[in-house]
Short mmCIF file of C-alpha atoms in Angstrom, two decimals:
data_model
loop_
_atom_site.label_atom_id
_atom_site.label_comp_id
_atom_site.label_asym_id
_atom_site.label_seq_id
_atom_site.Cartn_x
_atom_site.Cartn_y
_atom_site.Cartn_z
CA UNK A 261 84.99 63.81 98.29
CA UNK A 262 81.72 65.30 97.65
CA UNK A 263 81.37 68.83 98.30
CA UNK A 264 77.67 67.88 99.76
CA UNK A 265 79.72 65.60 102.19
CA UNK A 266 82.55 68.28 103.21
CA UNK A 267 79.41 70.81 103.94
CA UNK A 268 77.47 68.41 106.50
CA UNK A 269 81.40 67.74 108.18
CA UNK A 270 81.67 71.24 108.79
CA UNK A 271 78.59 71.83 110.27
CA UNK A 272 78.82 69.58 112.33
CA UNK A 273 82.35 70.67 113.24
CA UNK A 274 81.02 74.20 113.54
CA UNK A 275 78.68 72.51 116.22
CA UNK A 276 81.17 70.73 118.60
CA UNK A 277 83.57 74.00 118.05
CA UNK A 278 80.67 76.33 119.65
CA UNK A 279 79.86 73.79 122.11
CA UNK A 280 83.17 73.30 123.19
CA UNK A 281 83.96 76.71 123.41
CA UNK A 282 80.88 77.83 125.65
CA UNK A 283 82.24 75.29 127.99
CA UNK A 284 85.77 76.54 127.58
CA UNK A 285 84.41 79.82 127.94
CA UNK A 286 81.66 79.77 130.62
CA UNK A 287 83.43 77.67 133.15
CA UNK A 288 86.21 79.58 135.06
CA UNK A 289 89.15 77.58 134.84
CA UNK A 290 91.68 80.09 136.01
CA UNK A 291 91.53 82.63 139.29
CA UNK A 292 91.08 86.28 138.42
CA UNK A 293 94.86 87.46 137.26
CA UNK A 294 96.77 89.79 139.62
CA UNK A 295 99.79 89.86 138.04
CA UNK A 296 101.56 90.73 135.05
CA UNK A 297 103.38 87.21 134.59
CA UNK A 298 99.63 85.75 135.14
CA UNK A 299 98.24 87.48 131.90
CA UNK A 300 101.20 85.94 129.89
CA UNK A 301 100.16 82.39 131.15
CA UNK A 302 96.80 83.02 130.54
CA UNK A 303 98.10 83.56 126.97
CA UNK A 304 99.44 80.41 126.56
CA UNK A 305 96.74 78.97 128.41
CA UNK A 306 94.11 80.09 125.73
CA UNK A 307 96.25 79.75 122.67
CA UNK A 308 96.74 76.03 123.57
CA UNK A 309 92.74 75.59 124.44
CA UNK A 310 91.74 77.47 120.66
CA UNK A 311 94.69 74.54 118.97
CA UNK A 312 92.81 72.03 120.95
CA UNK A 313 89.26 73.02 120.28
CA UNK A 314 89.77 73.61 116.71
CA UNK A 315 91.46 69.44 116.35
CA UNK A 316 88.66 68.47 118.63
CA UNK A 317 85.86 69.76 116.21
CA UNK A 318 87.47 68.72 113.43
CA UNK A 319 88.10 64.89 114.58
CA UNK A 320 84.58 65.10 116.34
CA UNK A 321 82.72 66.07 112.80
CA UNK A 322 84.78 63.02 111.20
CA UNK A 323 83.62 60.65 113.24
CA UNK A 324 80.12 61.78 113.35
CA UNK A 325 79.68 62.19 109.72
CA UNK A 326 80.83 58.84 108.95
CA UNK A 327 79.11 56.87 112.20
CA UNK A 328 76.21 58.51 110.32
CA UNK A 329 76.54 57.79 106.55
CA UNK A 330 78.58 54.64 106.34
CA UNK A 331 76.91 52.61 109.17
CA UNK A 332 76.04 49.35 107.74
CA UNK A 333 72.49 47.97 108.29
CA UNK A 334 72.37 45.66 111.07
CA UNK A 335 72.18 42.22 108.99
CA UNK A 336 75.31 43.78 106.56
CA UNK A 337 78.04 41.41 108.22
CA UNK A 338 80.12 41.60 105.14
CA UNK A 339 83.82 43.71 105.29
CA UNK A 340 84.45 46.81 104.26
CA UNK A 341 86.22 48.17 100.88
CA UNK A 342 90.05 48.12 101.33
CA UNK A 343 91.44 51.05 102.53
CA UNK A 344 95.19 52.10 101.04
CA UNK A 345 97.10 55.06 102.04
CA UNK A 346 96.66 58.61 101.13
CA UNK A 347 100.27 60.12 100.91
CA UNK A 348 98.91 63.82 101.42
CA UNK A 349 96.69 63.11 104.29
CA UNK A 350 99.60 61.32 106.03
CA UNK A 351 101.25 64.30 105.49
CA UNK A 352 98.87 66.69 106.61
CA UNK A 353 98.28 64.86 109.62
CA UNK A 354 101.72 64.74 110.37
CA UNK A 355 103.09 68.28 109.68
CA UNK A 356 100.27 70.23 111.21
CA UNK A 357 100.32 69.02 114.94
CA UNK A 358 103.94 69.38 114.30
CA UNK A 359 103.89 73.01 113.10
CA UNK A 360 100.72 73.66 116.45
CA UNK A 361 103.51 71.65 118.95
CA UNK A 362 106.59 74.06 117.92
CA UNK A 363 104.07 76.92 117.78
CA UNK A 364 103.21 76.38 121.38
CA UNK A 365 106.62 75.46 122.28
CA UNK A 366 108.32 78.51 120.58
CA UNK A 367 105.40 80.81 122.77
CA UNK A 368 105.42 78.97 126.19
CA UNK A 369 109.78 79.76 125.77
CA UNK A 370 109.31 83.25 125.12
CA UNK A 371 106.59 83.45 127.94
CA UNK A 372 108.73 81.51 130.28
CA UNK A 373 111.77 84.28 129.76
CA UNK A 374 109.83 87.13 130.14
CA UNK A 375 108.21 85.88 133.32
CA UNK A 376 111.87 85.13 134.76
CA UNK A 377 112.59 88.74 134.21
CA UNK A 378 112.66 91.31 137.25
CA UNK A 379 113.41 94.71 135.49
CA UNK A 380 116.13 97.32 136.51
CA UNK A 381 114.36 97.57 140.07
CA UNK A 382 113.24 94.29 141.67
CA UNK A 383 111.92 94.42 145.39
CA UNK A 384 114.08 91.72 146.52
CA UNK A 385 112.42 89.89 149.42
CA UNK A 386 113.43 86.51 150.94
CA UNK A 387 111.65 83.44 151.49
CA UNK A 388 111.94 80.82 154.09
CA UNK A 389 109.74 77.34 154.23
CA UNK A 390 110.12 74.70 156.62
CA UNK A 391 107.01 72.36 157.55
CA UNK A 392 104.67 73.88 158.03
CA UNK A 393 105.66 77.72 157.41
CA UNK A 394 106.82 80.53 155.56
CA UNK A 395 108.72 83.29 156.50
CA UNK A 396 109.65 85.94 154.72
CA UNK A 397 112.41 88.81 154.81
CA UNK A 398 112.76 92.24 153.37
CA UNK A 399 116.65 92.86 152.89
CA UNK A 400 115.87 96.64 151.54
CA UNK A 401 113.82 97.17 154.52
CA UNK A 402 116.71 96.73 157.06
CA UNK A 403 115.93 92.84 157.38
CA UNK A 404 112.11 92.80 158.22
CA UNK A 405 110.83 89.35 158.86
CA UNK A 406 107.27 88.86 159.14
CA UNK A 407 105.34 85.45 158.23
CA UNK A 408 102.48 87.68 156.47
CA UNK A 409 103.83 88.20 152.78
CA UNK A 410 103.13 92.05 151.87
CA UNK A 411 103.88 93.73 148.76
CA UNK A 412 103.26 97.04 146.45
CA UNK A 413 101.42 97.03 143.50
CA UNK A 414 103.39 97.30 139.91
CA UNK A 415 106.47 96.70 141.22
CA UNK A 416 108.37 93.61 140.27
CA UNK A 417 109.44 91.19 143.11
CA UNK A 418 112.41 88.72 142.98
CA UNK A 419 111.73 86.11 145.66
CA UNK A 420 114.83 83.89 146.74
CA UNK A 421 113.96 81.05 148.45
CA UNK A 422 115.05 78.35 150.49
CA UNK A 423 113.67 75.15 152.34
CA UNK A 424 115.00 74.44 155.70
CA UNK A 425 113.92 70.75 155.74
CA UNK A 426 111.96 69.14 152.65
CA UNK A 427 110.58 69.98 149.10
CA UNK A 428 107.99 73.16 149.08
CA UNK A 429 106.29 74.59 146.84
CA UNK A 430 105.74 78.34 146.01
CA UNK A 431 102.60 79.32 144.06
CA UNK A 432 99.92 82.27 144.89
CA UNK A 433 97.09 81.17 142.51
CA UNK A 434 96.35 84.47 141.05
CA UNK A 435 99.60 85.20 140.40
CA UNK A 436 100.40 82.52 138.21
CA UNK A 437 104.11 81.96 138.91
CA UNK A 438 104.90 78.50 140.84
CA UNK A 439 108.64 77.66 141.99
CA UNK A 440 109.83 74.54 144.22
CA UNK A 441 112.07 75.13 147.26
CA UNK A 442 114.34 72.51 147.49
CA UNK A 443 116.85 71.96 150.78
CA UNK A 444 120.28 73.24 150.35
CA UNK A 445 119.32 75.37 146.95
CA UNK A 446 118.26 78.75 146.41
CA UNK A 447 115.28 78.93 144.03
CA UNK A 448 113.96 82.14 142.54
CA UNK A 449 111.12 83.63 141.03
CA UNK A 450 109.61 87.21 139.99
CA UNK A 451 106.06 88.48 140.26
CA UNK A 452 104.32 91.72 139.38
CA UNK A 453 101.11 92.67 141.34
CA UNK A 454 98.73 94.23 139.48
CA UNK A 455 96.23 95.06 141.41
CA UNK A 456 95.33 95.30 144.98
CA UNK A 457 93.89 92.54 147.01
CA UNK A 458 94.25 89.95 149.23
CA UNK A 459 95.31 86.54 148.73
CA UNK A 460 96.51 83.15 150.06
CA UNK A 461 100.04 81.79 148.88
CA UNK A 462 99.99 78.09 149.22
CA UNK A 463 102.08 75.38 149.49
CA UNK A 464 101.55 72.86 146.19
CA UNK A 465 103.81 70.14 147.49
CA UNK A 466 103.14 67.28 149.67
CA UNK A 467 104.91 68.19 152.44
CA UNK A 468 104.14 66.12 155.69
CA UNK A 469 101.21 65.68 157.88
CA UNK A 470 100.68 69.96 158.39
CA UNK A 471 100.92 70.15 154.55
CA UNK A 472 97.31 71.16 154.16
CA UNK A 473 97.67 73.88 157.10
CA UNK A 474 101.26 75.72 155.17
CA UNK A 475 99.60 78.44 154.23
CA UNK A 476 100.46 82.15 154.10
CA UNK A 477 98.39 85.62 154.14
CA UNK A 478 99.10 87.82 151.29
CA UNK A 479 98.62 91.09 150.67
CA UNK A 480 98.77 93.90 148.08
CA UNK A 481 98.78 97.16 148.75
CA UNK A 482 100.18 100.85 146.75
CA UNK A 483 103.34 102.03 147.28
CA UNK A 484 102.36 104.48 150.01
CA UNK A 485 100.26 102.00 152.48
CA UNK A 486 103.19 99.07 151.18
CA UNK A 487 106.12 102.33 152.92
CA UNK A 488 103.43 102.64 155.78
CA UNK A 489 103.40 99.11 156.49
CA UNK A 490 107.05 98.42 156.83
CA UNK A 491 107.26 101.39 159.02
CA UNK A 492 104.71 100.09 161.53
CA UNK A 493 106.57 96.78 161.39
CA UNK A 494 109.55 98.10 162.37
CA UNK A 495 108.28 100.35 165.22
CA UNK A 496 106.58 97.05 166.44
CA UNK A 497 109.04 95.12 166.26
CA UNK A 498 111.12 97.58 168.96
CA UNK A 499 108.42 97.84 171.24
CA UNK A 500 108.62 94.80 173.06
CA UNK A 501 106.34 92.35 171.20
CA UNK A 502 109.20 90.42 169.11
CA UNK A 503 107.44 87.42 170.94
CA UNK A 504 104.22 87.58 169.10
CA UNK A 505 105.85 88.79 166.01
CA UNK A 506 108.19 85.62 166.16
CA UNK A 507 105.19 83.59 166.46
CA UNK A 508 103.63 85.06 163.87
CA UNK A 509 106.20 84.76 161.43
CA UNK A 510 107.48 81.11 161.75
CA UNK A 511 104.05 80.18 161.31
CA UNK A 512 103.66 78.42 164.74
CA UNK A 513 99.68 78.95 164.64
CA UNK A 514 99.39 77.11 161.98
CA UNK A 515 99.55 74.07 163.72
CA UNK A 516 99.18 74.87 167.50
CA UNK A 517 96.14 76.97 168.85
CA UNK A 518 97.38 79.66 171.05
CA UNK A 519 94.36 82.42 172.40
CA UNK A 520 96.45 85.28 172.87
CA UNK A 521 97.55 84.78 169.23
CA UNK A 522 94.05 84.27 168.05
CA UNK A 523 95.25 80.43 166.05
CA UNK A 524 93.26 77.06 166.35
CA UNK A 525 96.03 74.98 164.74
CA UNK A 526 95.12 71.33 165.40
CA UNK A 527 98.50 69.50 164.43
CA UNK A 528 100.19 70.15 167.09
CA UNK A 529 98.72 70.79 171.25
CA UNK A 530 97.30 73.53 172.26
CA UNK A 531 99.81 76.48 173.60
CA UNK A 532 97.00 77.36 176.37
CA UNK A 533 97.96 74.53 178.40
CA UNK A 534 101.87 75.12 178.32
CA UNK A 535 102.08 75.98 181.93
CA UNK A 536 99.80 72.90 183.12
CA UNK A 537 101.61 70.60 180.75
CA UNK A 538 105.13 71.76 181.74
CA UNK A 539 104.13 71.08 185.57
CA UNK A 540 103.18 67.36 184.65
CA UNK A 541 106.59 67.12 183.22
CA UNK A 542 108.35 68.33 186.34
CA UNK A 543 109.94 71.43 184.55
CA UNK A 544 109.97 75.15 184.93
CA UNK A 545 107.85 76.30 182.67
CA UNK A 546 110.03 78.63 180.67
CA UNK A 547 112.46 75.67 180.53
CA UNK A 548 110.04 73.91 179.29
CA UNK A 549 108.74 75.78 176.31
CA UNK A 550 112.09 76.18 175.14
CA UNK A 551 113.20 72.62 175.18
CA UNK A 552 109.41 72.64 172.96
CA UNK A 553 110.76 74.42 170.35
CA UNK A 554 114.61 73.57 170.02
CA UNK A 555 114.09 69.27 170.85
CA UNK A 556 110.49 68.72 169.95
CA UNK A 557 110.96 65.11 170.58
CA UNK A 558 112.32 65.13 173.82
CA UNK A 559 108.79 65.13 175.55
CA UNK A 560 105.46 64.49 173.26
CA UNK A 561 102.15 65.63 174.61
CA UNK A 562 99.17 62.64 175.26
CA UNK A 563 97.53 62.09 172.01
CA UNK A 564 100.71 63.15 169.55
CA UNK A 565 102.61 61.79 167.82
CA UNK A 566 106.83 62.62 167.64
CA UNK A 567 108.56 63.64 164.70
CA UNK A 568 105.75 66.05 163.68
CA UNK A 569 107.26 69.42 164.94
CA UNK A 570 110.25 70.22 162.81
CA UNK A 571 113.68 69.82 165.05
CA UNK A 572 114.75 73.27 162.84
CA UNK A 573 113.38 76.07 164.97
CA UNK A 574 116.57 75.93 166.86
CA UNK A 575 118.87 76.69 163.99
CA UNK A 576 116.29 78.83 162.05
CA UNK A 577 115.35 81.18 165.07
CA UNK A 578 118.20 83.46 166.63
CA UNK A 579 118.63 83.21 170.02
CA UNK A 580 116.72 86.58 170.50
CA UNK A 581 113.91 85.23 168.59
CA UNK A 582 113.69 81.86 170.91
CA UNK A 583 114.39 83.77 173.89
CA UNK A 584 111.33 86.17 172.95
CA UNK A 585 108.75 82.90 172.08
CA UNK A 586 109.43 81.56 174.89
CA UNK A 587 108.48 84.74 176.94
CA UNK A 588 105.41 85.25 174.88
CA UNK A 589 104.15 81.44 175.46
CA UNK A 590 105.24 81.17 179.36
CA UNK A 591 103.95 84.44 180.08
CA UNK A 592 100.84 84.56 178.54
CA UNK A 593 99.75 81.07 180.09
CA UNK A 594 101.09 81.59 183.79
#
């Protein structure tokens, strides 16, 4: 090939690369990272885009270059020279995406085993999903449930997690680190804050009707605010307000809008009309909300549909914890 030739194809590869790059570049593809295993998929991330740019600029100034110079005038009907093979081209083109695919492989493997790994000292904290919910509970921290998920800064956490009805899925954008909860297993995955913030964890799997309402408060705070939370959780949780902090915590606003609990979920009815709606069934209304929460299906409000609550609230929920929802709904609506 003519070195004239193999100049004008790498300008014009130079081109596309630039090109491609300010879009690669300029665009923000990925959140903000808050978390250590988030810089390690960013790694792979742009290691993977640099492979792909660099084949796309090259293929790009092939094609250009010859649409180009060997584009035959438009009454030129006749065929082409015959083209044979070119045993080190084949080769090339064979062992160098082979060499980029282990290379990315052999990184993503690494990556992948470092992100799986908690440390000596883990915060261990549990997490429970049913539709459309999370929970979560701090074993070090005497059991603490709470359905906001709170943790410290630069400290690795090991979640555990479990689904009490169908698939979930795990993932706090800026954090990188996505796991499935699947009924009847225990998943698990480790992140590292990095920084302080807030966020939103998500559910990424299509769940059921409430699917685009799962969604979670997160927070990161240092050590000393993270030891000041848990201690103002606990003292809350023994002065008499387990009711709202049950509601809180299996997620119930997400779907139902309740004004003491400042929630406009739409899936479900409105909790402000509990007492009313429990008198046009012909029940006591603490009998009532109760029969809500553990047989869902029993009675179904004008204008909803059944099999839309989950029937699990009266095996996930302890007795205290139903006892104390139902004297936080009744009694703030009577």
């Amino acid at each position: 090939m003519r070195r004239g030739a193999i100049v004008r194809m790498a300008g014009i590869g130079i081109v596309v690369g630039i090109l491609v790059t300010l879009v690669a570049v300029l665009i923000p593809w990925l959140p903000t990272s808050a978390s250590e295993e988030m810089d390690r998929i960013e790694f792979v991330f742009w290691f993977a885009t640099v492979i792909c740019i660099g084949i796309f600029a090259l293929v790009a100034s092939v094609i250009i270059y010859s649409v180009l110079t060997f584009r035959s005038p438009p009454e030129d009907e006749s065929d082409g020279p015959s083209i044979h093979g070119h045993t080190g081209l084949e080769v090339a083109w064979t062992v160098v995406p082979a060499v980029l695919v282990v290379a990315i492989g052999v990184l993503s493997a690494v990556v992948l085993s470092q992100n799986g790994n908690a440390g000596p000292n883990p915060l261990p904290v549990k997490v429970f999903a049913l539709q459309f919910a999370w929970r979560f509970e701090y074993p070090e921290q005497n059991g603490l449930k709470s359905g906001e998920l709170v943790l410290p800064v630069g400290r690795s956490v090991r979640f555990e997690m479990q689904s009490a009805d169908v698939i979930h899925s795990f993932w706090i954008p800026e954090m990188g680190q996505k796991q499935d909860l699947v009924p009847g297993i225990t998943t698990r995955v480790v992140v590292t804050p990095k920084r302080e913030g807030t966020f939103r964890l998500v559910c990424t799997e299509l769940c059921g009707l409430g699917h685009a309402t799962m969604r979670a408060p997160v927070r990161v705070l240092s050590q000393a605010k993270f030891d000041a939370w848990v201690k103002q959780q606990q003292a809350g949780a023994g002065a008499g307000d387990k009711g709202a902090a049950t509601f809180a915590a299996a997620g119930c606003g997400g779907c139902h809008t309740f004004t003491p609990a400042g929630t406009n979920g739409k899936i479900g009815p409105s909790l402000d009309n509990v007492a009313a709606d429990a008198k046009k069934a012909g029940e006591d209304v603490r009998a009532y909300v109760k029969e809500s929460i553990v047989d869902p299906n029993k009675v179904i409000a004008q204008g909803y549909s059944a099999g839309v609550m989950p029937r699990s609230y009266g095996q996930s929920l302890s007795a205290e914890e139903i006892d104390a929802l139902v004297q936080y709904l009744a009694g703030s609506t009577q």
